[in-house]
Amino acid sequence: AKQLITGAINGMVSALDPHSAYLDKDAYRELQVGTQGQFGGLGIEVGMEDGFVKVISPIEDTPAFRAGIKPGDLIIKLDQTPVKGMTLNDAVKRMRGKPDTKITLTIARKGETQPIVVTLTRAIIHVQSVKSKMVEPGYGWIRISQFQEATAEGVAKALQKMYKHGSLKGLVLDLRNDPGGLLYGAVAVSSTFLPVDDLVVSTDGRIEDAKKKFYANPDELRGENDDFLKDLPPAVKKVPMVVLVNGGSASASEIVAGALQDHKRATIMGTQTFGKGSVQTIMPLNNDTAIKLTTARYYTPSGRSIQLKGITPDIVVEEPGDTAARLREAELQHHLDNPQDPSLQVKKPAPEAGQNGASAKPTLPKPVELGSKNDFQLEQALAFLK
């Protein structure tokens, strides 16, 4: 009976849109882990598509990333078990587990006739959400892999470290493959670079609570240390900036890119973003479970809805070798529409799983490490700043 009721609630909530869900004890715990930053697993951000698990983005420096798993891959089998018929929660539960245990994924990839079979060893996934380095004298690179509780503080620390070396001539804020996370993390990161009291993002929904405006104001930031922005050199608000985005940049990433683009604070470079312009509210229930419900839409400071459209870069720079056709919000089933542009209704058939022929299994090409010497988009960003 319990299973039936859970199934009924889950079915009812998840039929609303791709981002609403009933979170059982495990899923709710996982969500808290995700915003706080560590778990045992493979390191893939996933969604559901036509009954298969679809990879939205591998998290950097994880078993999935190192094995070359790409956005848009469909996971059709976990070990010997077909994924069709599983809920997303079940699939995620199977992929997570004790570090050093193994799991075999069977993957269908667009453009490959054969399924790809890859065995991964689970690890502790520390989602270190901010990485940074001086790419060359005067030019800094800060990468956010997802927006967690400590992200804005991490960005502030990275900037302080950079300014110890002297003033910056240019800064690259890298949001590629960043699937999003906490709204206030996006507001705080935007506040780091925008003048005080600039509008960062507004939300609009059916109930009064969903209609809000968020401004670049340190007083609105949550965190252990609310004034981590106050100690930053004023030059941070003026340094020439490029924000790198791609089809794996979603939600909170799109808020930051949209805010910095609308205020002409940064040049956005890369490829069209994912287009997840909806806000989810977590409503805890009394037995350690919760409901995650879509409650509003995001709008950039100039009033553009991010939903389905995403952020269009000021300068389009494709990723060489990134032939994987990326999944975007517009292709998810039951997606919310975009109230400003009803024409954005894309429905694509899911790629078919390859037939079991006898030809050799394709191997996964290794991904380019973001921020490395052969990162073409970063090179273009630096050239532009210079």
JSON list of N, CA and C in Angstrom, two decimals, residues 48-55 70-76 84 107-115 324-328 331 347-355:
[
{"chain": "A", "resi": 48, "resn": "MET", "atom": "N", "xyz": [15.08, 12.70, -17.02]},
{"chain": "A", "resi": 48, "resn": "MET", "atom": "CA", "xyz": [14.39, 11.56, -17.62]},
{"chain": "A", "resi": 48, "resn": "MET", "atom": "C", "xyz": [13.90, 11.96, -19.01]},
{"chain": "A", "resi": 49, "resn": "GLU", "atom": "N", "xyz": [14.00, 11.09, -19.98]},
{"chain": "A", "resi": 49, "resn": "GLU", "atom": "CA", "xyz": [13.53, 11.39, -21.33]},
{"chain": "A", "resi": 49, "resn": "GLU", "atom": "C", "xyz": [13.00, 10.11, -21.97]},
{"chain": "A", "resi": 50, "resn": "ASP", "atom": "N", "xyz": [11.71, 10.08, -22.28]},
{"chain": "A", "resi": 50, "resn": "ASP", "atom": "CA", "xyz": [11.10, 8.90, -22.91]},
{"chain": "A", "resi": 50, "resn": "ASP", "atom": "C", "xyz": [11.43, 7.59, -22.21]},
{"chain": "A", "resi": 51, "resn": "GLY", "atom": "N", "xyz": [11.44, 7.63, -20.87]},
{"chain": "A", "resi": 51, "resn": "GLY", "atom": "CA", "xyz": [11.67, 6.39, -20.12]},
{"chain": "A", "resi": 51, "resn": "GLY", "atom": "C", "xyz": [13.14, 6.04, -19.92]},
{"chain": "A", "resi": 52, "resn": "PHE", "atom": "N", "xyz": [14.05, 6.79, -20.55]},
{"chain": "A", "resi": 52, "resn": "PHE", "atom": "CA", "xyz": [15.48, 6.54, -20.32]},
{"chain": "A", "resi": 52, "resn": "PHE", "atom": "C", "xyz": [16.05, 7.66, -19.46]},
{"chain": "A", "resi": 53, "resn": "VAL", "atom": "N", "xyz": [17.23, 7.38, -18.85]},
{"chain": "A", "resi": 53, "resn": "VAL", "atom": "CA", "xyz": [17.91, 8.42, -18.09]},
{"chain": "A", "resi": 53, "resn": "VAL", "atom": "C", "xyz": [18.80, 9.19, -19.06]},
{"chain": "A", "resi": 54, "resn": "LYS", "atom": "N", "xyz": [18.63, 10.50, -19.10]},
{"chain": "A", "resi": 54, "resn": "LYS", "atom": "CA", "xyz": [19.40, 11.31, -20.03]},
{"chain": "A", "resi": 54, "resn": "LYS", "atom": "C", "xyz": [20.44, 12.11, -19.26]},
{"chain": "A", "resi": 55, "resn": "VAL", "atom": "N", "xyz": [21.66, 12.11, -19.76]},
{"chain": "A", "resi": 55, "resn": "VAL", "atom": "CA", "xyz": [22.74, 12.86, -19.11]},
{"chain": "A", "resi": 55, "resn": "VAL", "atom": "C", "xyz": [22.59, 14.34, -19.46]},
{"chain": "A", "resi": 70, "resn": "LYS", "atom": "N", "xyz": [28.94, 12.05, -21.99]},
{"chain": "A", "resi": 70, "resn": "LYS", "atom": "CA", "xyz": [28.64, 13.39, -22.52]},
{"chain": "A", "resi": 70, "resn": "LYS", "atom": "C", "xyz": [27.20, 13.81, -22.28]},
{"chain": "A", "resi": 71, "resn": "PRO", "atom": "N", "xyz": [26.98, 15.13, -22.26]},
{"chain": "A", "resi": 71, "resn": "PRO", "atom": "CA", "xyz": [25.60, 15.61, -22.21]},
{"chain": "A", "resi": 71, "resn": "PRO", "atom": "C", "xyz": [24.84, 15.05, -23.41]},
{"chain": "A", "resi": 72, "resn": "GLY", "atom": "N", "xyz": [23.58, 14.64, -23.20]},
{"chain": "A", "resi": 72, "resn": "GLY", "atom": "CA", "xyz": [22.78, 14.09, -24.30]},
{"chain": "A", "resi": 72, "resn": "GLY", "atom": "C", "xyz": [22.82, 12.57, -24.38]},
{"chain": "A", "resi": 73, "resn": "ASP", "atom": "N", "xyz": [23.81, 11.93, -23.71]},
{"chain": "A", "resi": 73, "resn": "ASP", "atom": "CA", "xyz": [23.85, 10.46, -23.71]},
{"chain": "A", "resi": 73, "resn": "ASP", "atom": "C", "xyz": [22.59, 9.91, -23.03]},
{"chain": "A", "resi": 74, "resn": "LEU", "atom": "N", "xyz": [22.06, 8.81, -23.57]},
{"chain": "A", "resi": 74, "resn": "LEU", "atom": "CA", "xyz": [20.93, 8.14, -22.93]},
{"chain": "A", "resi": 74, "resn": "LEU", "atom": "C", "xyz": [21.44, 6.89, -22.24]},
{"chain": "A", "resi": 75, "resn": "ILE", "atom": "N", "xyz": [21.15, 6.75, -20.95]},
{"chain": "A", "resi": 75, "resn": "ILE", "atom": "CA", "xyz": [21.56, 5.54, -20.23]},
{"chain": "A", "resi": 75, "resn": "ILE", "atom": "C", "xyz": [20.43, 4.54, -20.37]},
{"chain": "A", "resi": 76, "resn": "ILE", "atom": "N", "xyz": [20.70, 3.40, -21.06]},
{"chain": "A", "resi": 76, "resn": "ILE", "atom": "CA", "xyz": [19.62, 2.44, -21.31]},
{"chain": "A", "resi": 76, "resn": "ILE", "atom": "C", "xyz": [19.66, 1.22, -20.39]},
{"chain": "A", "resi": 84, "resn": "LYS", "atom": "N", "xyz": [14.32, 1.39, -18.78]},
{"chain": "A", "resi": 84, "resn": "LYS", "atom": "CA", "xyz": [12.93, 1.67, -19.12]},
{"chain": "A", "resi": 84, "resn": "LYS", "atom": "C", "xyz": [12.01, 1.11, -18.03]},
{"chain": "A", "resi": 107, "resn": "ILE", "atom": "N", "xyz": [25.05, 2.82, -22.83]},
{"chain": "A", "resi": 107, "resn": "ILE", "atom": "CA", "xyz": [24.68, 4.16, -23.27]},
{"chain": "A", "resi": 107, "resn": "ILE", "atom": "C", "xyz": [24.35, 4.18, -24.75]},
{"chain": "A", "resi": 108, "resn": "ALA", "atom": "N", "xyz": [23.25, 4.86, -25.10]},
{"chain": "A", "resi": 108, "resn": "ALA", "atom": "CA", "xyz": [22.96, 5.12, -26.52]},
{"chain": "A", "resi": 108, "resn": "ALA", "atom": "C", "xyz": [23.36, 6.57, -26.78]},
{"chain": "A", "resi": 109, "resn": "ARG", "atom": "N", "xyz": [24.15, 6.76, -27.83]},
{"chain": "A", "resi": 109, "resn": "ARG", "atom": "CA", "xyz": [24.60, 8.12, -28.15]},
{"chain": "A", "resi": 109, "resn": "ARG", "atom": "C", "xyz": [24.22, 8.45, -29.58]},
{"chain": "A", "resi": 110, "resn": "LYS", "atom": "N", "xyz": [23.71, 9.65, -29.75]},
{"chain": "A", "resi": 110, "resn": "LYS", "atom": "CA", "xyz": [23.34, 10.12, -31.09]},
{"chain": "A", "resi": 110, "resn": "LYS", "atom": "C", "xyz": [24.54, 9.99, -32.02]},
{"chain": "A", "resi": 111, "resn": "GLY", "atom": "N", "xyz": [24.32, 9.44, -33.21]},
{"chain": "A", "resi": 111, "resn": "GLY", "atom": "CA", "xyz": [25.42, 9.33, -34.17]},
{"chain": "A", "resi": 111, "resn": "GLY", "atom": "C", "xyz": [26.18, 8.01, -34.06]},
{"chain": "A", "resi": 112, "resn": "GLU", "atom": "N", "xyz": [25.95, 7.24, -32.96]},
{"chain": "A", "resi": 112, "resn": "GLU", "atom": "CA", "xyz": [26.62, 5.94, -32.82]},
{"chain": "A", "resi": 112, "resn": "GLU", "atom": "C", "xyz": [25.58, 4.85, -33.08]},
{"chain": "A", "resi": 113, "resn": "THR", "atom": "N", "xyz": [25.94, 3.88, -33.92]},
{"chain": "A", "resi": 113, "resn": "THR", "atom": "CA", "xyz": [24.96, 2.83, -34.23]},
{"chain": "A", "resi": 113, "resn": "THR", "atom": "C", "xyz": [24.91, 1.78, -33.12]},
{"chain": "A", "resi": 114, "resn": "GLN", "atom": "N", "xyz": [26.03, 1.61, -32.41]},
{"chain": "A", "resi": 114, "resn": "GLN", "atom": "CA", "xyz": [26.09, 0.60, -31.35]},
{"chain": "A", "resi": 114, "resn": "GLN", "atom": "C", "xyz": [25.98, 1.26, -29.97]},
{"chain": "A", "resi": 115, "resn": "PRO", "atom": "N", "xyz": [25.34, 0.55, -29.02]},
{"chain": "A", "resi": 115, "resn": "PRO", "atom": "CA", "xyz": [25.38, 1.06, -27.65]},
{"chain": "A", "resi": 115, "resn": "PRO", "atom": "C", "xyz": [26.83, 1.05, -27.13]},
{"chain": "A", "resi": 324, "resn": "ALA", "atom": "N", "xyz": [28.35, 16.19, -29.97]},
{"chain": "A", "resi": 324, "resn": "ALA", "atom": "CA", "xyz": [27.20, 15.63, -29.27]},
{"chain": "A", "resi": 324, "resn": "ALA", "atom": "C", "xyz": [26.05, 16.62, -29.36]},
{"chain": "A", "resi": 325, "resn": "ALA", "atom": "N", "xyz": [24.94, 16.19, -29.93]},
{"chain": "A", "resi": 325, "resn": "ALA", "atom": "CA", "xyz": [23.78, 17.09, -30.00]},
{"chain": "A", "resi": 325, "resn": "ALA", "atom": "C", "xyz": [23.28, 17.22, -28.58]},
{"chain": "A", "resi": 326, "resn": "ARG", "atom": "N", "xyz": [23.32, 18.42, -28.06]},
{"chain": "A", "resi": 326, "resn": "ARG", "atom": "CA", "xyz": [22.96, 18.60, -26.66]},
{"chain": "A", "resi": 326, "resn": "ARG", "atom": "C", "xyz": [21.46, 18.64, -26.46]},
{"chain": "A", "resi": 327, "resn": "LEU", "atom": "N", "xyz": [21.04, 18.04, -25.40]},
{"chain": "A", "resi": 327, "resn": "LEU", "atom": "CA", "xyz": [19.64, 18.12, -24.97]},
{"chain": "A", "resi": 327, "resn": "LEU", "atom": "C", "xyz": [19.41, 19.51, -24.41]},
{"chain": "A", "resi": 328, "resn": "ARG", "atom": "N", "xyz": [18.25, 20.10, -24.73]},
{"chain": "A", "resi": 328, "resn": "ARG", "atom": "CA", "xyz": [17.91, 21.38, -24.11]},
{"chain": "A", "resi": 328, "resn": "ARG", "atom": "C", "xyz": [16.53, 21.27, -23.46]},
{"chain": "A", "resi": 331, "resn": "GLU", "atom": "N", "xyz": [13.37, 20.27, -25.22]},
{"chain": "A", "resi": 331, "resn": "GLU", "atom": "CA", "xyz": [13.15, 18.89, -25.67]},
{"chain": "A", "resi": 331, "resn": "GLU", "atom": "C", "xyz": [12.65, 17.97, -24.55]},
{"chain": "A", "resi": 347, "resn": "LYS", "atom": "N", "xyz": [9.65, 19.58, -30.07]},
{"chain": "A", "resi": 347, "resn": "LYS", "atom": "CA", "xyz": [9.53, 18.20, -29.57]},
{"chain": "A", "resi": 347, "resn": "LYS", "atom": "C", "xyz": [10.35, 17.35, -30.50]},
{"chain": "A", "resi": 348, "resn": "LYS", "atom": "N", "xyz": [11.40, 16.72, -29.98]},
{"chain": "A", "resi": 348, "resn": "LYS", "atom": "CA", "xyz": [12.22, 15.87, -30.84]},
{"chain": "A", "resi": 348, "resn": "LYS", "atom": "C", "xyz": [12.03, 14.43, -30.40]},
{"chain": "A", "resi": 349, "resn": "PRO", "atom": "N", "xyz": [12.00, 13.49, -31.35]},
{"chain": "A", "resi": 349, "resn": "PRO", "atom": "CA", "xyz": [11.96, 12.09, -30.92]},
{"chain": "A", "resi": 349, "resn": "PRO", "atom": "C", "xyz": [13.28, 11.74, -30.24]},
{"chain": "A", "resi": 350, "resn": "ALA", "atom": "N", "xyz": [13.20, 10.87, -29.24]},
{"chain": "A", "resi": 350, "resn": "ALA", "atom": "CA", "xyz": [14.44, 10.46, -28.57]},
{"chain": "A", "resi": 350, "resn": "ALA", "atom": "C", "xyz": [15.26, 9.63, -29.54]},
{"chain": "A", "resi": 351, "resn": "PRO", "atom": "N", "xyz": [16.61, 9.74, -29.48]},
{"chain": "A", "resi": 351, "resn": "PRO", "atom": "CA", "xyz": [17.42, 8.90, -30.37]},
{"chain": "A", "resi": 351, "resn": "PRO", "atom": "C", "xyz": [17.20, 7.43, -30.04]},
{"chain": "A", "resi": 352, "resn": "GLU", "atom": "N", "xyz": [17.17, 6.60, -31.05]},
{"chain": "A", "resi": 352, "resn": "GLU", "atom": "CA", "xyz": [16.94, 5.17, -30.83]},
{"chain": "A", "resi": 352, "resn": "GLU", "atom": "C", "xyz": [18.20, 4.54, -30.24]},
{"chain": "A", "resi": 353, "resn": "ALA", "atom": "N", "xyz": [18.02, 3.54, -29.41]},
{"chain": "A", "resi": 353, "resn": "ALA", "atom": "CA", "xyz": [19.18, 2.78, -28.95]},
{"chain": "A", "resi": 353, "resn": "ALA", "atom": "C", "xyz": [19.69, 1.98, -30.13]},
{"chain": "A", "resi": 354, "resn": "GLY", "atom": "N", "xyz": [21.01, 1.81, -30.21]},
{"chain": "A", "resi": 354, "resn": "GLY", "atom": "CA", "xyz": [21.58, 1.08, -31.36]},
{"chain": "A", "resi": 354, "resn": "GLY", "atom": "C", "xyz": [21.13, -0.37, -31.37]},
{"chain": "A", "resi": 355, "resn": "GLN", "atom": "N", "xyz": [21.09, -0.97, -32.54]},
{"chain": "A", "resi": 355, "resn": "GLN", "atom": "CA", "xyz": [20.74, -2.40, -32.64]},
{"chain": "A", "resi": 355, "resn": "GLN", "atom": "C", "xyz": [21.93, -3.23, -32.19]}
]
